[in-house]
Coordinates of C-alpha atoms in Angstrom, one line a residue:
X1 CA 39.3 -101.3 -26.6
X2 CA 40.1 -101.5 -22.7
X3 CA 42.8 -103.0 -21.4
X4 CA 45.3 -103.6 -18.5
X5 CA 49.1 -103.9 -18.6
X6 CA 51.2 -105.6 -15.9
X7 CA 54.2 -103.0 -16.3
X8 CA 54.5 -99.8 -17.7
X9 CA 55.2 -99.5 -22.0
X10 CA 58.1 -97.3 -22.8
X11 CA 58.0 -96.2 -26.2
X12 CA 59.2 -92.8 -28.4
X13 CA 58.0 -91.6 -32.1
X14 CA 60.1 -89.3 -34.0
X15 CA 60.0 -87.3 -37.0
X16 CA 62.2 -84.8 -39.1
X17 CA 61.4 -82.5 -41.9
X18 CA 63.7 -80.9 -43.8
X19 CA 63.3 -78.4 -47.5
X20 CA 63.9 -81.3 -49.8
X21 CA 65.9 -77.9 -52.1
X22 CA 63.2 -78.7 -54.8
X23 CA 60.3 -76.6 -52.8
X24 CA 58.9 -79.7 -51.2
X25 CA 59.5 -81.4 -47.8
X26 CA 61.3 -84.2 -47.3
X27 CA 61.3 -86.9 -44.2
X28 CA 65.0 -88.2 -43.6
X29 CA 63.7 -89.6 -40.1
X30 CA 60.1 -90.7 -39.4
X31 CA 60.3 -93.5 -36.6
X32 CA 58.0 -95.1 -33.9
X33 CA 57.9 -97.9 -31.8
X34 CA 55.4 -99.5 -29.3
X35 CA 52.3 -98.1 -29.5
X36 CA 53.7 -95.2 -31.3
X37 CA 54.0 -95.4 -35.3
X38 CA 54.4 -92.9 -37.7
X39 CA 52.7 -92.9 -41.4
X40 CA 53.9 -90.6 -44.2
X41 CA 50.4 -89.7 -46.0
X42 CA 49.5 -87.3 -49.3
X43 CA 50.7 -83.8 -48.5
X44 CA 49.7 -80.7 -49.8
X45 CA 51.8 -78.3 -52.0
X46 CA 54.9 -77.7 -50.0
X47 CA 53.9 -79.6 -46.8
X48 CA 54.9 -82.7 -45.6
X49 CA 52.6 -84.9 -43.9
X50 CA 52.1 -87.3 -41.2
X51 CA 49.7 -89.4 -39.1
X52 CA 50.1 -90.6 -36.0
X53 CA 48.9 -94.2 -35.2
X54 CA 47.9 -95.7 -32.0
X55 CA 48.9 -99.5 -32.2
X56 CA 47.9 -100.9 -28.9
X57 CA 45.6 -99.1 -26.2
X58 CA 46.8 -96.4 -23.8
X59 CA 48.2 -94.8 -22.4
X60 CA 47.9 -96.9 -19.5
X61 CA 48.9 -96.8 -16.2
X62 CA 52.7 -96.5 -15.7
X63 CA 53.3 -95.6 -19.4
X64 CA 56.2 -93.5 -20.6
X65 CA 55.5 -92.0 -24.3
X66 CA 57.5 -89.7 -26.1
X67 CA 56.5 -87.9 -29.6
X68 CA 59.0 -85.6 -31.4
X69 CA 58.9 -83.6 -34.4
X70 CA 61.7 -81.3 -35.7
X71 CA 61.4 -78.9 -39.0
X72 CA 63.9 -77.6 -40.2
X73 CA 64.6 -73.9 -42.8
X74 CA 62.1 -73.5 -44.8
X75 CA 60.3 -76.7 -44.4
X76 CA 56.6 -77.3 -43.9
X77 CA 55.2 -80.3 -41.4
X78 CA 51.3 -81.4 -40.8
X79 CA 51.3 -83.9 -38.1
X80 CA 47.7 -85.0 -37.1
X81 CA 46.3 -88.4 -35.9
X82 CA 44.6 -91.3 -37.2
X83 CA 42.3 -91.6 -33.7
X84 CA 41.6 -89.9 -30.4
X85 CA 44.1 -91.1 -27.7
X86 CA 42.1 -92.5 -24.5
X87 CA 43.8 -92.6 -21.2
X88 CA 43.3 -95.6 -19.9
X89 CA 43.8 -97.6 -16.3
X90 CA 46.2 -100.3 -15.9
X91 CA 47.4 -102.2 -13.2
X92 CA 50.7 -100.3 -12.5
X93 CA 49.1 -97.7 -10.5
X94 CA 52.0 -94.7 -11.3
X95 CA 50.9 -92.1 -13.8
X96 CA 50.9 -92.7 -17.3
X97 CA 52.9 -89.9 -19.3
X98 CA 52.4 -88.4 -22.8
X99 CA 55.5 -86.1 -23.7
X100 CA 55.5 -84.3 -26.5
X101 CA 58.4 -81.6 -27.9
X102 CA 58.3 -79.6 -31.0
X103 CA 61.2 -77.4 -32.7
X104 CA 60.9 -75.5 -35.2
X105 CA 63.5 -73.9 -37.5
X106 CA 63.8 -70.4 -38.4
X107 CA 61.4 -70.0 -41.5
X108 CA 59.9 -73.4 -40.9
X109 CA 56.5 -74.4 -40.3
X110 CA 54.4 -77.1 -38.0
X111 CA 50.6 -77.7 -38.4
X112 CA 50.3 -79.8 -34.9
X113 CA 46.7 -81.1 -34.7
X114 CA 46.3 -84.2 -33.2
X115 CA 42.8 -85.8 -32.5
X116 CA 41.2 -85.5 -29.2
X117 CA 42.8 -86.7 -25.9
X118 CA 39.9 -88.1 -23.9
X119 CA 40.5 -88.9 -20.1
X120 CA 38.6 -92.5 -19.0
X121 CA 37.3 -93.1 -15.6
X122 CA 40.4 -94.7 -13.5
X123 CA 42.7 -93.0 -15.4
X124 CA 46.0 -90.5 -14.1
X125 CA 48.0 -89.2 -17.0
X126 CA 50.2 -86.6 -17.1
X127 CA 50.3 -84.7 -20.8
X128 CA 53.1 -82.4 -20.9
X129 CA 53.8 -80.5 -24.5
X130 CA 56.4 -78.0 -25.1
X131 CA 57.4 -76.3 -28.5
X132 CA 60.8 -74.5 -29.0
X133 CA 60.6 -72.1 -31.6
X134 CA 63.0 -69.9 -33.7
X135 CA 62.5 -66.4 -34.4
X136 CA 60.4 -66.4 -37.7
X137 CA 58.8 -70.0 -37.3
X138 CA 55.5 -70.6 -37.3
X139 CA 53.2 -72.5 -35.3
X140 CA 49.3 -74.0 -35.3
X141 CA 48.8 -75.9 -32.6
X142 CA 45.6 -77.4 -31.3
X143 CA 44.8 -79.7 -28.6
X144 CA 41.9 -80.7 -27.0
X145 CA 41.0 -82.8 -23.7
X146 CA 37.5 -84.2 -23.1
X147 CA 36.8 -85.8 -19.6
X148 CA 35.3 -89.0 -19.8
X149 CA 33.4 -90.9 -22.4
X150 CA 30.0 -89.9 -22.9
X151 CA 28.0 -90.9 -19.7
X152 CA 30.7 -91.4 -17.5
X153 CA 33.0 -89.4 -14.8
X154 CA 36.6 -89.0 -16.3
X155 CA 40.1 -90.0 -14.7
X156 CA 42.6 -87.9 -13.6
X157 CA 44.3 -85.4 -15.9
X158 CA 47.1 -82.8 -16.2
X159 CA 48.0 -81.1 -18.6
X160 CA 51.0 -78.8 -19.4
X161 CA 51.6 -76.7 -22.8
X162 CA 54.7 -74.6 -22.6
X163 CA 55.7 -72.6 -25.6
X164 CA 59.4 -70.5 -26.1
X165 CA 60.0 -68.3 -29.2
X166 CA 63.6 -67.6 -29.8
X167 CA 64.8 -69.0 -26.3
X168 CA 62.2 -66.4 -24.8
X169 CA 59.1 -68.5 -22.9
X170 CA 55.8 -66.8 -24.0
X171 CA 53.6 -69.8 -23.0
X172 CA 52.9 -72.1 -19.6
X173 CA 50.1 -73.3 -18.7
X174 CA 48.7 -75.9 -16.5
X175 CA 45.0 -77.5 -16.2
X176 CA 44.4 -80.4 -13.7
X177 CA 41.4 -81.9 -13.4
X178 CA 39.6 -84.9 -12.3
X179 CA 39.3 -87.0 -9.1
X180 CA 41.8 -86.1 -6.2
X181 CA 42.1 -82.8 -7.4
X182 CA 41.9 -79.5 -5.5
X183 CA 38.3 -78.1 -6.1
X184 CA 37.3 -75.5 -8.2
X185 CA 38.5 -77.1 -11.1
X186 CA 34.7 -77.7 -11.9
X187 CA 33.9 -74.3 -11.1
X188 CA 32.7 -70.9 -12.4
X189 CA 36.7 -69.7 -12.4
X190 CA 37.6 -73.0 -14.6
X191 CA 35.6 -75.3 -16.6
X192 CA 32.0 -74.4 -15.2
X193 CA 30.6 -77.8 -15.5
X194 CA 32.1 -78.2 -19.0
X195 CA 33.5 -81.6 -20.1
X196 CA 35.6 -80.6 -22.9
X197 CA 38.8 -77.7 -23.0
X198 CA 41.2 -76.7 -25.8
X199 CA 44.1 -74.7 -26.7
X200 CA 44.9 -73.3 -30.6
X201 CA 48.2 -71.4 -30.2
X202 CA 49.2 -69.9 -33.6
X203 CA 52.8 -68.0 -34.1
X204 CA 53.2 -65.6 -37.5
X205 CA 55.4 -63.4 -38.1
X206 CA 53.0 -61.4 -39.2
X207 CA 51.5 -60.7 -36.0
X208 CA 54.5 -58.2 -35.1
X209 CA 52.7 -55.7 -37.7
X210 CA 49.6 -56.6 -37.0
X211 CA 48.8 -57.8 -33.6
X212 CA 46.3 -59.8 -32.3
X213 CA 43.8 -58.1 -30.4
X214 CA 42.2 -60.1 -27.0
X215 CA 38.6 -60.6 -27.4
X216 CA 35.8 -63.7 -26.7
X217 CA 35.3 -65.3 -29.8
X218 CA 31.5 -66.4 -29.2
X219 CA 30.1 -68.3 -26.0
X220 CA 33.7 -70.5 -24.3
X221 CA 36.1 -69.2 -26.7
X222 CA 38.9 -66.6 -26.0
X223 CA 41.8 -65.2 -27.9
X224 CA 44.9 -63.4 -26.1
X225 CA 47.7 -62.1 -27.5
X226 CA 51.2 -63.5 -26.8
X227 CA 54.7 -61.9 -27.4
X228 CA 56.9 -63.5 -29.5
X229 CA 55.0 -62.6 -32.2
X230 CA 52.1 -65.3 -31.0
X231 CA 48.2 -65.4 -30.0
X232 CA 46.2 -68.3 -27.8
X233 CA 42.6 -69.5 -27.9
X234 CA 41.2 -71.1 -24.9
X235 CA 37.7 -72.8 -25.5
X236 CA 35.3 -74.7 -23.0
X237 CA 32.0 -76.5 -24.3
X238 CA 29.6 -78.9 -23.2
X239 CA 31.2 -81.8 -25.6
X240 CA 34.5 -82.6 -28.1
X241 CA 32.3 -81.6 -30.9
X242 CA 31.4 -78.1 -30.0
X243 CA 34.9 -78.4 -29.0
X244 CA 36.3 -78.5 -32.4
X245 CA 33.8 -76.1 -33.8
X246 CA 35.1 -73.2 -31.8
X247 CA 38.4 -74.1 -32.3
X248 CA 37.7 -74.6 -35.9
X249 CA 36.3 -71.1 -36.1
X250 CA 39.0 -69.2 -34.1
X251 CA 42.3 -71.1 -36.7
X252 CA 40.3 -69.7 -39.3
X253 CA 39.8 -66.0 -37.9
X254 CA 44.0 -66.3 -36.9
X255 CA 44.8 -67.8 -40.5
X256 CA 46.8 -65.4 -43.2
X257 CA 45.2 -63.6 -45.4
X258 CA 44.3 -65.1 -49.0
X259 CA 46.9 -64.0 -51.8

């Protein structure tokens, strides 16, 4: 639902895993506030997971959010999220900012897939995410942005995803689109008249022996190697569906090996 606020909502979520020394996951910290709240749901084997829950509209205008998740040796973390998160307008007229930071332990693991950020007409927000990882961690991260709802132009949008393996930065990059900004974000060398990006960054160890070799993966969908050991996907389609598909596809071409 749309809204407005009158001043801008600062509000942080938090979350900790940690090897429970039974083979399972446990949460000694899992905190929100504001429109931020965490939920602990059924996890799987050894993984530990959460959703996050939108409990007011945003972010709007002038917002500050802040969501951090830390796993520690040898513990396992799915965060996703219970809804897509719509920028919205609001009567402060300052950016709205979504930060998110990730660390992960040596021998830890983060599934990071979060629903779809979609960017409403009259919006400005400013998405940062940065995950700090130790050598051996791993890593599957997805996000997506869609720019506006269906029918309409979207809002303003940047987005930043910064990624550092063993203090080393192997990852940062930077998309801004929507009104006010410098053209050719629109164009053939960009989104091409797409409405919805994504990014799937996946670290394995695994990937030192056997790297990951740069290729298109079908029509809008690229995979490039990182160091670190680490490999991105970048995907453009005509909708968040198609979206998801190709992402879909490409974290199961990345993912280990059965048995």
């Amino acid at each position: 639902m749309d809204g407005v606020n009158t001043a801008g909502v600062r509000a942080d979520a938090r979350v900790v895993a940690r090897a429970d020394g039974r083979g399972g996951t446990c949460l000694p910290v899992l905190e929100g506030d504001g429109p931020l709240a965490l939920r602990r749901t059924r996890g799987s084997g050894t993984e530990a997971r959460v959703l996050l829950v939108g409990a007011m509209s945003g972010p709007l205008g002038g917002d500050r959010l802040t969501v951090r998740a830390e796993v520690g040796t040898g513990a396992r973390l799915g965060v996703g999220s219970a809804a897509a998160t719509l920028a919205l307008p609001g009567r402060d007229t300052d950016d709205a900012r979504y930060d998110v930071r990730l660390t992960v332990a040596p021998g830890g693991e983060l599934h990071w897939l979060p629903e779809q950020l979609i960017s409403v007409r009259g919006s400005s927000l400013l998405a940062t995410t940065h995950a700090d990882l130790a050598r051996g961690a791993r890593l599957v991260l997805r996000e997506e942005q869609v720019l506006g709802r269906s029918g309409e132009p979207p809002g303003r949008l940047t987005t930043r995803l910064t990624v550092r393996i063993a203090g080393r930065p192997v990852l940062d990059q930077r998309l801004t689109c929507g009104p006010g900004t410098r053209g050719g974000w629109d164009g053939p060398a960009v989104l091409d008249g797409h409405r919805a990006v994504g990014q799937l960054v996946v670290v394995r160890p695994e990937f030192d022996d056997e790297p990951v070799t740069a290729r298109v993966l079908g029509e809008g969908a690229a995979v490039l190697p990182l160091p670190g050991p680490a490999a991105l996907v970048t995907a453009v389609a005509p909708d968040g569906l198609r979206l998801r598909r190709l992402l879909d596809g490409a974290a199961h071409l990345l993912a280990p090996a059965p048995g």
